[in-house]
Amino acid sequence: MQPHFDALFAESVRSSPSLSPSSSSSSLSTHGATQAATQGGNYDEPPSKIDLRALDYVTDYDSHLMCPICHVPFLHPVVLECDHTFCNSCLKEYREGASSGARSRCPTCRAVLSSGPRKASRLIVNMCNETKVRCPNDDCQEVLPRGCVEHHATKECPHERLRCPDPKCDKLVKRRNHVPAQCIHISHIECDCGAVIELGKGEWLRHKDEDCPNTGVKCEECGQRISASDYPGHICNPDDDHSCPGKQYGCTDDFSPEDSEAHLKSCPLARLAPHLQKQSQLLQSLQEQLIMVKVRNEVLENGFEKIHDVLNDRVLPYVSHSDHSPAEASDIEEIERDHIPSALSQRDLLMPAHLGDLTPSADPDSLSISQTQQHLLALHESLRGNVSNIENNISTLTNTISDLDARTSMQIMNETLRIKEDLAHTSAALFSTRAQVQWLMNRERVGQQQQAMGIRGRAPSAQPPVSNQAPSARSSVSEGGDSSGQGQSLEGQPSASILGSSPSFRPQIRRQSGGSQERVKL
Amino acid sequence: MASQKRITKELGDLMNSPPPGIAVALADEANLYQWKVTMEGPAGSPYAGGKFDLSINLPQNYPFKPPTVVFTTKIYHPNISNDSPPNSGTMCLGMLKDSEWKPSTKMSAVLEFARQLLKEPNPDDAVETKIAEQYRNDRGAYEKEARDWVKRYASGKK
Ligand SMILES: [Zn+2]
Ligand SMILES: [Zn+2]
Ligand SMILES: [Zn+2]
Ligand SMILES: [Zn+2]
Ligand SMILES: [Zn+2]
Ligand SMILES: [Zn+2]
Ligand SMILES: [Zn+2]
């Protein structure tokens, strides 16, 4: 009540010019100052934050207190010479719009005025400010005298919407929910009904279903939504329900119970209602299915991704390193780098092709399902692309392998040729050795025969030097054959691999030459 | 927007307790400044039994400027123009002249004045001088013609 008295006091002070501008209240001093400045008759009134004319005046007020221009109880009334009263601002507005002739006349009686308006009596001011109005803030039901509504609405009304304290947040918050220096919109939500509910605790749904007076609770018997406060007194009477069945689908027609039959016949929405209801049920079930499909889809995608990773990390490195010598492996790695990353980038879209079978078979005209199908088809397509990529990969690999095969067999051929040549050389050398040995043997045999024929008696004494001679000749021959074979192998085979294998040839040659010597011996 | 508040209030009053023979509605729900008024011809006048549609346009700075009142139903009357559009149906009413208008005049007063004018034409302030002359000199012929027009244009059946 205090502000009310303040307002009344302010008005009373305003209407008595004897009070000087040095009065304590700042609003009073502005009155005094403007009054002194505008002797001509226009009084400036304190700027109001709320439009006092647009308020809801709850009680009928005396029509004599009504300004003839704005039809609202006078606001800062002034009286003209002719004794007609107007709001100060209404008179000002009239004069601003009027022609110069009309400006100096009374808007009501057209009397020519020689002096400016004077303030109306305190009695009228107080009576006008005493009229009851409703608080202009939404949801506030407060009814109070007009003289203090501004103070209430802008200073203490719990329903006044204030700016959120967080400068980054552009929402409004009711005064009663306003927490200084804290934005409640992040963690809380404000319902239309004014309740503030903390998010993330299921409280919101509970509020909407049970507590909220706006959405209310659903009657178990008749399915009607009633506000929670009305619920205890609620009486179900579905028989009396003459509302159009198409109401929830947009029929706004109002009709009396007698007309309901006629309306049901004429209303297209009423006839469509069963169909629409079926459709909405179907839509709901499809939405549920879609959610399930999404979950499954996610699981499968994750699984597929894992498989893909395993393939990339374990199988492919083995494939590239196991079958080929290091020189060729680098070629294959290059190919892999070209092809595998593209597969990786598509990994998000990769889906097993059989996933299409998991989509529930549903109404073909359902939009969401067809979208899922399209999505799955797209996935299928991308998978197909991937498979063809892999196929390309494999075919390049096969090409490389066959290329390598050709190269290796060429090398083997070359090597065999060289070995064959070697063998030919060796056998040629062997042949010459054999010829030499034979010649020497022949000579020896001839010599022996001559000795046998010449000196028969002392033949045994000549034998030892011959037997000494034979081994030395034999060893020199074998050495010669050996060195020639070695020389041929050196000039014919520069490759290190063949050089490495040359020691295995030497004993063979020795053995062969040895064998031939043995054969020769026999 | 002082005008809106006053117009809402006046319209509400007119709809809740309409003056006899006058029905007021908004021509367009969204536009407060365009009214549609149906006026019954006053009993005891040649217009009795007729239903006249009026279109009222309130200026944005109402009540500082007068509203315009136009009869959309053709009428044989010395104070109401039966020119071809756009002037057809405009009513010459002293109080509605820019210089005569008082901001304190209410719309209910304007409408009641208009209806009164049907009962008592004002030939001294006429727009249709021929009808005014006839009204002064040959009242019977005027009344017959007026009744004819009512039958033709304002009988309520289209
Ligand atoms: Zn006023
Ligand atoms: Zn006056
Ligand atoms: Zn309030
Ligand atoms: Zn916020
Ligand atoms: Zn709520
Ligand atoms: Zn119920
Ligand atoms: Zn319906």
XYZ file of C-alpha atoms and ligand atoms in Angstrom:
687
model
C 0.000 0.000 0.000
C 2.966 2.280 0.600
C 3.486 3.068 -3.120
C -0.144 3.966 -3.406
C 0.206 6.655 -0.804
C 3.374 7.769 -2.454
C 1.517 8.190 -5.704
C -1.323 10.033 -4.077
C 1.098 12.206 -2.249
C 2.916 12.921 -5.456
C -0.317 13.949 -7.108
C -1.299 16.177 -4.249
C 2.088 17.818 -4.277
C 1.854 18.235 -8.015
C -1.416 20.116 -7.760
C -0.156 22.565 -5.156
C 2.393 24.831 -6.765
C 3.424 26.239 -3.398
C 5.707 23.252 -2.888
C 9.090 24.099 -4.269
C 11.232 21.882 -6.535
C 13.495 21.303 -3.571
C 11.138 18.594 -2.273
C 12.766 15.339 -1.363
C 11.409 13.142 -4.159
C 13.100 13.523 -7.517
C 9.829 13.053 -9.386
C 8.393 15.926 -7.447
C 11.210 18.210 -8.446
C 10.673 17.433 -12.123
C 7.053 18.385 -11.724
C 7.969 21.633 -10.173
C 10.554 22.418 -12.798
C 8.360 21.655 -15.794
C 5.544 23.541 -14.290
C 7.648 26.624 -14.008
C 8.902 26.226 -17.540
C 5.538 25.793 -19.251
C 3.409 28.621 -18.105
C 1.624 28.421 -21.455
C -0.225 25.377 -20.270
C 1.482 22.120 -21.270
C 2.447 20.039 -18.314
C 4.912 17.290 -18.807
C 4.045 14.215 -16.908
C 6.549 11.664 -15.653
C 7.157 9.139 -18.441
C 5.289 5.974 -17.649
C 6.803 2.574 -18.305
C 3.401 1.064 -18.847
C 0.513 2.348 -20.936
C -2.015 3.285 -18.290
C -4.731 3.738 -20.925
C -4.338 0.214 -22.256
C -4.918 -1.321 -18.842
C -7.852 -3.547 -18.094
C -10.195 -1.435 -15.965
C -12.034 -4.029 -13.932
C -14.765 -1.957 -12.389
C -17.089 0.482 -14.099
C -15.982 3.979 -13.347
C -18.062 7.092 -13.180
C -18.455 8.367 -16.738
C -17.771 11.851 -15.411
C -14.260 10.741 -14.604
C -13.755 9.623 -18.184
C -11.671 11.794 -20.498
C -13.863 12.596 -23.534
C -10.907 11.998 -25.812
C -9.335 8.765 -24.620
C -12.397 7.424 -22.740
C -10.269 6.387 -19.779
C -10.312 7.941 -16.298
C -8.293 11.126 -16.529
C -4.554 10.811 -16.475
C -2.920 14.007 -15.159
C -6.122 15.936 -15.812
C -6.148 19.588 -16.760
C -9.128 21.969 -16.762
C -9.802 24.568 -19.427
C -11.363 27.953 -18.965
C -14.704 26.557 -20.106
C -14.446 24.052 -17.225
C -13.963 21.068 -19.507
C -11.439 18.546 -18.230
C -9.037 16.450 -20.308
C -5.983 14.373 -19.784
C -2.944 16.561 -20.168
C -1.551 14.326 -22.908
C -4.886 14.088 -24.742
C -5.204 17.830 -24.883
C -1.619 18.109 -26.069
C -2.184 15.570 -28.790
C -5.352 17.346 -29.883
C -3.531 20.660 -30.140
C -0.632 19.179 -32.063
C -2.982 17.801 -34.711
C -5.395 20.703 -34.847
C -5.389 23.681 -37.180
C -4.237 26.982 -35.702
C -7.823 28.130 -35.304
C -8.947 25.041 -33.473
C -5.856 24.956 -31.294
C -7.054 27.734 -29.026
C -10.523 26.238 -28.697
C -11.905 23.629 -26.342
C -12.129 20.239 -28.108
C -15.558 19.687 -26.644
C -17.423 23.007 -26.612
C -15.253 24.953 -29.067
C -15.085 27.894 -26.712
C -12.236 30.220 -27.518
C -9.651 30.043 -24.765
C -7.565 32.963 -23.709
C -5.502 31.266 -21.015
C -3.742 27.945 -20.693
C -5.128 24.924 -18.877
C -4.749 24.549 -15.157
C -4.427 21.355 -13.186
C -7.572 19.626 -12.080
C -8.384 19.443 -8.418
C -6.703 16.890 -6.207
C -10.069 15.298 -5.624
C -10.475 14.409 -9.293
C -6.896 13.199 -9.556
C -7.295 10.942 -6.564
C -10.651 9.594 -7.719
C -9.189 8.728 -11.112
C -6.141 7.066 -9.620
C -8.389 5.094 -7.332
C -10.015 3.188 -10.232
C -9.206 -0.485 -10.100
C -7.121 -2.031 -12.836
C -5.573 -5.394 -13.472
C -1.828 -5.813 -13.511
C -0.747 -5.723 -17.171
C 1.771 -8.536 -16.784
C 0.688 -11.863 -18.249
C -0.517 -14.419 -15.698
C -0.788 -11.819 -12.950
C -4.305 -11.565 -11.615
C -3.565 -8.759 -9.213
C -6.202 -5.997 -9.154
C -5.094 -2.731 -7.638
C -5.690 1.022 -7.825
C -4.325 2.591 -10.990
C -2.205 4.924 -8.913
C 0.037 2.104 -7.798
C -0.124 -0.299 -10.699
C 3.035 1.037 -12.245
C 5.020 0.489 -9.102
C 3.614 -3.012 -8.797
C 4.091 -3.992 -12.419
C 7.643 -2.753 -12.730
C 9.029 -3.202 -9.250
C 7.409 -6.065 -7.410
C 5.112 -8.106 -9.656
C 6.276 -11.742 -9.536
C 5.058 -12.196 -13.114
C 7.005 -9.364 -14.588
C 9.325 -10.631 -17.259
C 12.876 -9.518 -16.717
C 15.851 -9.927 -18.967
C 17.907 -12.998 -18.198
C 20.946 -11.936 -16.136
C 23.219 -13.695 -18.616
C 23.947 -11.124 -21.324
C 24.445 -13.945 -23.823
C 20.980 -15.316 -23.159
C 18.203 -13.330 -24.807
C 15.351 -15.039 -22.992
C 13.132 -13.461 -20.376
C 12.581 -14.765 -16.930
C 9.763 -14.007 -14.525
C 10.758 -11.989 -11.527
C 9.868 -14.768 -9.131
C 12.174 -17.163 -11.004
C 14.895 -14.603 -11.481
C 18.171 -15.550 -9.849
C 20.705 -12.718 -9.817
C 23.745 -13.265 -12.033
C 22.576 -16.658 -13.168
C 20.921 -17.910 -16.323
C 18.362 -20.516 -15.452
C 17.654 -21.414 -19.056
C 20.575 -23.813 -19.348
C 19.602 -26.094 -16.528
C 15.928 -25.230 -16.158
C 12.931 -24.782 -18.362
C 10.082 -22.442 -17.753
C 6.649 -23.863 -18.491
C 3.837 -21.697 -19.869
C 2.149 -22.151 -16.546
C 5.028 -20.370 -14.829
C 6.581 -23.330 -13.103
C 10.347 -23.688 -13.388
C 11.492 -27.244 -13.794
C 14.995 -28.580 -13.597
C 15.980 -30.500 -16.687
C 17.417 -33.970 -16.901
C 15.524 -35.505 -14.012
C 12.333 -36.551 -15.746
C 10.597 -33.764 -13.867
C 9.519 -32.061 -17.063
C 7.439 -34.935 -18.346
C 6.017 -35.528 -14.928
C 5.050 -31.874 -14.714
C 3.446 -31.915 -18.137
C 1.536 -35.105 -17.389
C 0.446 -34.482 -13.857
C 1.049 -31.062 -12.398
C 0.778 -28.491 -15.113
C -2.554 -26.650 -14.969
C -2.224 -25.827 -18.665
C -1.776 -29.279 -20.129
C -3.327 -31.049 -17.200
C -3.943 -34.694 -16.547
C -5.718 -37.192 -18.696
C -8.912 -38.658 -17.312
C -8.647 -42.411 -17.271
C -12.300 -42.919 -18.073
C -13.023 -40.410 -20.797
C -9.529 -39.530 -21.969
C -10.228 -35.841 -21.571
C -7.404 -33.560 -20.507
C -8.298 -31.552 -17.427
C -6.124 -29.261 -15.388
C -4.765 -30.914 -12.290
C -6.630 -28.521 -10.039
C -9.980 -29.360 -11.681
C -9.388 -33.076 -11.615
C -10.928 -33.911 -8.207
C -14.259 -32.423 -9.261
C -14.220 -33.842 -12.738
C -17.264 -35.822 -13.819
C -17.003 -37.918 -16.917
C -19.947 -37.772 -19.201
C -18.908 -39.074 -22.573
C -22.598 -39.216 -23.556
C -22.804 -35.470 -23.392
C -19.766 -35.164 -25.576
C -21.112 -33.540 -28.672
C -17.833 -32.175 -29.840
C -16.903 -32.966 -33.391
C -14.634 -36.023 -33.756
C -12.617 -33.923 -36.171
C -11.935 -31.373 -33.449
C -8.383 -32.531 -32.791
C -7.717 -32.435 -36.519
C -8.685 -28.815 -36.933
C -12.494 -28.509 -36.845
C -13.211 -25.330 -34.958
C -16.942 -25.231 -35.474
C -19.114 -24.620 -32.465
C -22.556 -26.112 -32.475
C -25.289 -27.027 -30.047
C -25.960 -30.682 -29.167
C -29.070 -30.681 -31.394
C -27.024 -29.696 -34.395
C -24.334 -32.257 -33.785
C -25.859 -34.814 -36.150
C -26.160 -32.298 -38.942
C -22.628 -31.178 -38.295
C -21.297 -34.732 -38.327
C -22.858 -35.162 -41.749
C -21.489 -31.972 -43.169
C -18.074 -31.770 -41.506
C -15.422 -33.310 -43.736
C -13.040 -33.502 -40.782
C -15.518 -35.558 -38.790
C -15.749 -38.058 -41.618
C -12.013 -38.108 -41.987
C -11.451 -38.469 -38.247
C -11.305 -42.321 -38.088
C -8.930 -42.357 -41.009
C -6.804 -39.605 -39.500
C -6.769 -41.408 -36.189
C -5.584 -44.592 -37.872
C -2.988 -42.581 -39.688
C -1.690 -40.976 -36.542
C -1.560 -44.355 -34.782
C 0.307 -45.791 -37.715
C 2.610 -42.828 -37.713
C 3.356 -43.334 -34.066
C 4.110 -47.021 -34.474
C 6.286 -46.225 -37.445
C 8.149 -43.673 -35.417
C 8.789 -46.272 -32.759
C 9.977 -48.704 -35.375
C 12.186 -46.057 -36.838
C 13.809 -45.468 -33.486
C 14.462 -49.197 -33.132
C 15.882 -49.363 -36.609
C 18.106 -46.428 -35.832
C 19.451 -48.165 -32.748
C 20.085 -51.361 -34.674
C 21.634 -49.420 -37.444
C 24.003 -47.832 -35.000
C 24.990 -51.160 -33.493
C 25.615 -52.639 -36.907
C 27.575 -49.654 -38.057
C 29.778 -49.865 -35.009
C 30.297 -53.574 -35.618
C 31.131 -52.978 -39.210
C 33.571 -50.282 -38.314
C 35.330 -52.626 -35.940
C 35.532 -55.291 -38.621
C 36.912 -52.729 -40.984
C 39.561 -51.711 -38.482
C 40.531 -55.319 -37.858
C 40.812 -55.867 -41.591
C 42.952 -52.794 -42.022
C 45.245 -53.436 -39.083
C 45.738 -57.171 -39.223
C 44.787 -58.836 -42.459
C 46.012 -56.383 -45.048
C 49.592 -56.020 -43.691
C 49.946 -59.786 -43.748
C 48.619 -59.996 -47.234
C 51.094 -57.419 -48.431
C 54.170 -58.874 -46.722
C 53.780 -62.626 -46.745
C 53.748 -63.547 -50.421
C 56.320 -61.247 -51.922
C 59.963 -60.392 -51.608
C 60.626 -56.923 -50.083
C 61.269 -55.259 -53.440
C 57.814 -56.122 -54.755
C 56.079 -55.459 -51.444
C 56.768 -51.749 -51.774
C 54.851 -51.733 -55.084
C 51.864 -53.294 -53.448
C 51.934 -50.837 -50.589
C 51.673 -48.058 -53.068
C 48.600 -49.601 -54.581
C 47.112 -49.991 -51.165
C 47.625 -46.374 -50.336
C 45.744 -45.459 -53.465
C 42.755 -47.580 -52.744
C 42.326 -48.209 -49.057
C 41.945 -44.611 -47.849
C 38.964 -44.067 -50.079
C 37.408 -47.066 -48.460
C 38.185 -45.616 -45.049
C 36.538 -42.332 -45.849
C 33.365 -44.155 -46.747
C 33.462 -46.151 -43.611
C 30.689 -44.128 -42.013
C 28.354 -45.137 -44.761
C 29.426 -48.724 -44.864
C 26.639 -51.058 -43.977
C 26.175 -54.733 -44.484
C 23.949 -55.235 -47.467
C 21.681 -57.598 -45.607
C 20.641 -54.794 -43.267
C 17.906 -53.980 -45.719
C 16.097 -57.063 -44.514
C 15.988 -55.670 -40.986
C 13.761 -52.767 -41.911
C 10.295 -53.636 -40.765
C 7.925 -54.236 -43.601
C 5.523 -51.341 -43.281
C 3.040 -49.223 -45.065
C 4.719 -48.136 -48.270
C 3.292 -44.629 -48.099
C 4.887 -44.012 -44.748
C 7.387 -41.298 -45.262
C 9.816 -42.126 -42.487
C 10.159 -45.771 -43.460
C 10.695 -44.965 -47.074
C 13.335 -42.532 -45.992
C 15.029 -45.254 -43.994
C 14.826 -47.504 -46.995
C 16.355 -44.867 -49.149
C 19.070 -44.390 -46.609
C 19.716 -48.111 -46.519
C 19.709 -48.279 -50.292
C 22.238 -45.495 -50.377
C 24.339 -47.414 -47.911
C 23.966 -50.487 -50.024
C 25.116 -48.560 -53.079
C 28.136 -47.179 -51.285
C 28.942 -50.660 -50.051
C 28.722 -51.927 -53.594
C 31.101 -49.203 -54.665
C 33.428 -50.340 -51.953
C 33.233 -53.921 -53.010
C 34.063 -52.943 -56.581
C 36.980 -50.924 -55.206
C 38.200 -54.001 -53.406
C 37.696 -56.003 -56.563
C 39.832 -53.522 -58.461
C 42.384 -53.854 -55.732
C 42.399 -57.584 -56.039
C 42.713 -57.474 -59.803
C 45.674 -55.081 -59.580
C 47.197 -57.432 -57.037
C 46.657 -60.383 -59.372
C 48.265 -58.442 -62.177
C 51.274 -57.634 -60.053
C 51.535 -61.241 -58.951
C 51.411 -62.593 -62.504
C 53.947 -59.965 -63.516
C 56.202 -61.088 -60.717
C 55.608 -64.694 -61.702
C 56.760 -63.970 -65.232
C 59.835 -62.167 -63.950
C 60.828 -64.960 -61.582
C 60.356 -67.657 -64.204
C 62.455 -65.584 -66.615
C 65.184 -65.388 -64.027
C 64.970 -69.098 -63.361
C 65.161 -69.761 -67.095
C 68.190 -67.568 -67.390
C 69.835 -69.273 -64.501
C 69.099 -72.718 -65.861
C 70.527 -71.668 -69.212
C 73.675 -70.470 -67.565
C 73.947 -73.644 -65.547
C 73.430 -75.641 -68.700
C 76.206 -73.716 -70.412
C 78.425 -74.291 -67.403
C 77.671 -77.955 -67.562
C 78.519 -78.004 -71.268
C 81.821 -76.237 -70.595
C 82.583 -78.541 -67.725
C 81.824 -81.608 -69.773
C 83.997 -80.223 -72.607
C 86.841 -79.700 -70.143
C 86.258 -83.171 -68.785
C 86.366 -84.566 -72.279
C 89.714 -82.945 -73.005
C 91.053 -84.156 -69.644
C 89.889 -87.617 -70.492
C 91.582 -87.389 -73.855
C 94.783 -86.264 -72.181
C 94.562 -88.995 -69.561
C 93.937 -91.570 -72.257
C 96.885 -90.302 -74.230
C 99.101 -90.483 -71.143
C 97.771 -93.917 -70.300
C 98.444 -95.005 -73.826
C 101.961 -93.704 -73.645
C 102.487 -95.485 -70.350
C 101.027 -98.673 -71.746
C 103.251 -98.375 -74.824
C 106.259 -97.776 -72.593
C 105.415 -100.767 -70.446
C 104.980 -102.955 -73.468
C 108.342 -101.800 -74.808
C 109.968 -102.494 -71.450
C 108.259 -105.841 -71.275
C 109.357 -106.649 -74.686
C 112.911 -105.237 -74.197
C 114.016 -106.332 -70.700
C 111.738 -109.063 -69.418
C 113.965 -110.180 -66.563
C 114.283 -106.917 -64.646
C 110.854 -105.563 -65.371
C 109.694 -105.325 -61.680
C 112.547 -102.871 -60.797
C 111.319 -100.299 -63.348
C 107.794 -100.242 -61.990
C 108.068 -97.899 -58.941
C 109.027 -94.692 -60.834
C 106.085 -95.226 -63.182
C 103.648 -95.635 -60.330
C 105.088 -92.440 -58.809
C 104.618 -90.623 -62.077
C 101.023 -91.523 -62.575
C 99.597 -89.871 -59.410
C 101.446 -86.609 -60.084
C 100.111 -86.476 -63.620
C 96.705 -87.285 -62.309
C 96.745 -84.483 -59.752
C 97.989 -81.891 -62.243
C 95.263 -82.843 -64.691
C 92.595 -82.624 -62.069
C 93.901 -79.219 -61.004
C 93.870 -77.957 -64.583
C 90.326 -79.121 -65.164
C 89.327 -77.535 -61.905
C 90.767 -74.119 -62.677
C 89.307 -74.009 -66.163
C 85.858 -74.828 -64.776
C 86.255 -72.126 -62.177
C 87.317 -69.535 -64.753
C 84.359 -70.287 -66.956
C 81.955 -69.956 -64.102
C 83.492 -66.614 -63.163
C 83.159 -65.033 -66.561
C 79.698 -66.510 -67.225
C 78.032 -65.567 -63.963
C 78.515 -62.091 -62.518
C 75.442 -62.385 -60.254
C 76.190 -62.647 -56.590
C 73.565 -65.253 -56.011
C 75.195 -67.548 -58.480
C 78.617 -66.765 -57.032
C 77.278 -67.803 -53.696
C 76.194 -71.084 -55.127
C 79.514 -71.722 -56.917
C 81.142 -73.591 -54.012
C 78.496 -76.231 -54.388
C 79.563 -76.704 -57.958
C 83.236 -77.213 -57.189
C 82.950 -80.425 -55.260
C 80.628 -81.708 -57.883
C 83.180 -81.053 -60.593
C 85.845 -82.640 -58.453
C 83.693 -85.614 -57.873
C 82.923 -85.848 -61.541
C 86.529 -85.516 -62.491
C 87.353 -87.996 -59.772
C 84.671 -90.304 -61.119
C 86.050 -89.988 -64.603
C 89.527 -90.655 -63.257
C 88.205 -93.726 -61.539
C 86.448 -94.743 -64.691
C 89.661 -94.075 -66.586
C 91.547 -96.100 -63.999
C 89.193 -99.004 -64.474
C -1.950 4.006 -29.393
C -4.524 5.827 -27.421
C -6.890 5.438 -30.379
C -6.909 1.640 -30.200
C -7.946 1.613 -26.589
C -10.763 4.054 -27.188
C -11.958 2.283 -30.336
C -11.973 -1.075 -28.594
C -13.964 0.408 -25.780
C -16.483 2.142 -28.055
C -16.876 -0.928 -30.238
C -17.384 -3.120 -27.185
C -20.066 -0.784 -25.865
C -21.799 -0.647 -29.259
C -21.819 -4.411 -29.575
C -22.960 -5.045 -26.012
C -25.755 -2.492 -26.002
C -26.432 -1.449 -29.595
C -28.583 1.619 -30.219
C -32.035 0.740 -31.670
C -31.917 -0.349 -35.305
C -28.134 -0.365 -35.524
C -25.783 -3.370 -35.602
C -22.022 -2.902 -35.593
C -19.303 -5.369 -36.512
C -15.729 -5.277 -37.729
C -15.401 -5.619 -41.482
C -12.150 -7.497 -40.917
C -11.377 -9.131 -37.579
C -7.786 -7.946 -37.755
C -8.552 -4.323 -38.497
C -9.994 -2.246 -35.709
C -10.394 0.813 -37.923
C -12.852 -0.597 -40.439
C -16.397 -1.108 -39.256
C -19.414 -2.603 -40.938
C -22.747 -1.236 -39.763
C -26.217 -2.406 -40.666
C -28.911 0.198 -40.144
C -32.628 -0.370 -40.279
C -34.686 2.338 -41.903
C -36.477 4.194 -39.101
C -40.194 3.574 -38.748
C -42.337 6.458 -39.954
C -39.889 7.342 -42.711
C -39.970 6.246 -46.378
C -36.912 4.088 -45.538
C -38.811 1.883 -43.095
C -38.344 -1.804 -43.827
C -35.050 -1.246 -45.604
C -31.709 -2.502 -44.436
C -28.796 -0.238 -45.195
C -25.180 -1.244 -45.042
C -22.714 1.380 -43.963
C -18.971 1.254 -44.067
C -17.203 3.283 -41.416
C -13.540 4.089 -41.601
C -11.819 5.427 -38.505
C -8.608 7.407 -39.086
C -5.412 6.286 -37.370
C -5.449 9.420 -35.253
C -9.050 8.968 -34.178
C -10.586 10.644 -32.161
C -8.671 13.716 -33.228
C -9.905 13.323 -36.790
C -13.477 12.426 -37.778
C -14.512 9.029 -39.116
C -15.886 8.691 -42.650
C -19.341 7.211 -43.046
C -20.333 5.692 -46.394
C -23.630 4.066 -47.343
C -22.756 0.990 -49.389
C -26.450 0.394 -50.064
C -27.875 2.809 -52.587
C -30.276 5.266 -51.007
C -32.435 8.132 -52.258
C -31.647 10.868 -49.784
C -30.710 14.565 -50.092
C -27.737 14.225 -47.711
C -26.287 11.032 -49.154
C -24.476 11.064 -52.456
C -25.644 8.649 -55.146
C -22.780 9.528 -57.435
C -20.779 6.887 -59.179
C -17.925 5.499 -57.072
C -15.720 6.532 -55.330
C -18.045 9.238 -54.049
C -21.177 7.117 -53.964
C -22.820 6.823 -50.596
C -20.740 9.459 -48.818
C -22.777 11.156 -46.218
C -22.714 14.850 -45.687
C -22.957 15.255 -41.983
C -21.959 18.540 -40.401
C -20.432 16.928 -37.380
C -18.221 14.726 -39.583
C -16.566 17.666 -41.280
C -12.960 18.087 -40.310
C -13.556 21.530 -38.882
C -16.697 20.589 -36.992
C -15.518 17.332 -35.524
C -15.042 17.159 -31.774
C -12.787 14.477 -30.337
C -15.272 13.917 -27.579
C -17.980 12.791 -30.005
C -18.617 9.101 -29.665
C -19.311 6.717 -32.530
C -22.673 5.807 -31.032
C -23.636 9.480 -31.344
C -22.470 9.523 -34.979
C -24.549 6.462 -35.828
C -27.621 7.711 -34.021
C -27.249 11.019 -35.805
C -27.037 9.225 -39.146
C -30.176 7.265 -38.415
C -31.945 10.407 -37.344
C -30.956 11.951 -40.653
C -32.905 9.221 -42.465
C -35.965 10.257 -40.535
C -35.387 13.975 -40.921
C -33.334 14.904 -43.979
C -31.502 18.193 -43.853
C -32.135 19.829 -47.267
C -30.167 22.943 -46.278
C -26.929 20.935 -46.158
C -27.613 18.662 -49.129
C -25.233 16.928 -51.501
C -28.032 15.838 -53.873
C -29.580 19.236 -54.559
C -32.249 17.803 -56.878
C -33.500 15.468 -54.182
C -33.370 18.323 -51.712
C -35.494 20.448 -54.008
C -37.969 17.642 -54.493
C -38.040 17.088 -50.733
C -38.905 20.702 -50.175
C -41.433 21.121 -53.019
C -42.964 17.702 -53.678
C -42.696 15.595 -50.513
C -45.019 12.890 -51.925
C -42.904 12.297 -55.041
C -39.731 12.207 -52.892
C -41.235 9.657 -50.519
C -42.445 7.482 -53.400
C -39.038 7.544 -55.075
C -37.290 6.818 -51.792
C -39.600 3.856 -51.140
C -38.942 2.616 -54.679
C -35.206 2.685 -54.071
C -35.635 0.850 -50.786
C -37.572 -1.868 -52.613
C -34.946 -2.039 -55.331
C -31.741 -1.869 -53.307
C -32.408 -2.223 -49.594
C -35.088 -4.903 -49.318
C -32.615 -7.360 -47.859
C -33.008 -9.900 -50.682
C -30.366 -9.907 -53.293
Zn -7.653 11.512 -21.955
Zn -15.154 23.329 -23.108
Zn 1.373 -8.117 -11.278
Zn 19.018 -17.324 -19.712
Zn 3.274 -26.170 -16.683
Zn -13.291 -38.082 -17.407
Zn -16.406 -30.743 -37.318
